[in-house]
Amino acid sequence: MESNLNHIFELQYAMDTFYFLICGALVMWMAAGFAMLEAGLVRAKNTTEILTKNVALFAIACTMYLVCGYDIMYGGGLFLSGITTVSGMDDAAVAAVLTASNDAGFADMGEYAGASDFFFQVVFVATAMSIVSGAVAERMKLWAFLIFAVVMTGFIYPMEGAWTWNGDSVFGLYELNYSDYAGSGIVHMAGAAAALAGVILLGARKGKYGANGQIKAFPGANLPLATLGMFILWMGWFGFNGGSTLKLGGIGVANEVANVFLNTNAAASGGLIAALLVARIMFGKADLTMALNGALAGLVAITADPASPSPLLATIVGALGGVIVVFSIVFLDKIRIDDPVGAISVHGVVGIWGIFAVLLSNDGATFMGQLVGTLTIFVWVFGTSLIVWGIIKAIMGLRVSDEIEYEGVDVAECGMEAYPEFLSAK
């Protein structure tokens, strides 16, 4: 009997660990999505630099979260020195589980290798930081951005993650039933809050806004690339939301995972369709960039609870996200918040909608819990980011010179052009 129980535990342990790792790999692939989306939506002269930011921030996020971020958030020890073979269990606890005779216990455990938990969590950190890179594109100094990435991924994000997902909050978010399944607030709104603080101190791109309220469009250089980036993100989101079940073993959990995948896809579709229709009504054209952001808005909106809604409700939640993002992008432009890729609207404004959309399907969530959670995350990330951006600005400056901005930051910051044959053609 004990041998059979050991075999069941080992099989579920291996399956849950493998599922965690595969979902983490899907989320890691979102880094490529952000890089392609942003490279497609900036002007050609700024492409190499935005790609450099994206590849560098991913490496910085992985390193800083390994050094201290995971320890701050989950107590994994500096350099992961505290990670055990079985996540959260010592040898005595494992022995007790293996000698248990209740099959239901195995169905509900969902244990996995501690290293797989780190891998899954670290790609979420990189996602939050990727949101920042698009919002400050085309005029921020590369090294100022990378210095901020060190602090964001090693301290700012892990602190709010500890208060929410790890339940260490002095504000009692768990007692208030703050619910955020995969991170509409904890990841997406947090990234947008950091981006907003940077954009406020950075200012708009030269020529973006006229003296009499005119708004000049700066079209992206490669819309096919931006479209590819959106589809990569859409695919990666199945790992983002699906992996947040934290396990796979058991019939109930398997059904939940399937529902998460279904609702994630439905919300993205609803967001894209709604944004496309709203853009057609407002601008008289089928605006591709709004459609791309509409799909991403639908994904952000459903991320706070992709498990509970019906497919119809998930589609509606995503569609409302698609509507909101169009109006938000237009509004931020009117108040001169210059966000080249719409990241603050997609991840911040729609992230807030996603947090409160949880109340439509999750009876365990409360309005006060969602409100306090939203305010806690936003105030912490925005406030600390504003301080860090301010310090960097005082020491080395945030913004490139007017001349470099006019010529493009690629050559000045990276020494090469992304499309030399086109830009240099006679």
mmCIF file of C-alpha atoms in Angstrom, residues 3 5 36 127:
data_model
loop_
_atom_site.group_PDB
_atom_site.id
_atom_site.type_symbol
_atom_site.label_atom_id
_atom_site.label_comp_id
_atom_site.label_asym_id
_atom_site.label_seq_id
_atom_site.Cartn_x
_atom_site.Cartn_y
_atom_site.Cartn_z
ATOM 1 C CA SER A 3 4.596 1.650 -2.258
ATOM 2 C CA LEU A 5 1.071 5.758 -2.411
ATOM 3 C CA MET A 36 8.458 42.352 -31.253
ATOM 4 C CA THR A 127 6.790 40.688 -17.711
#
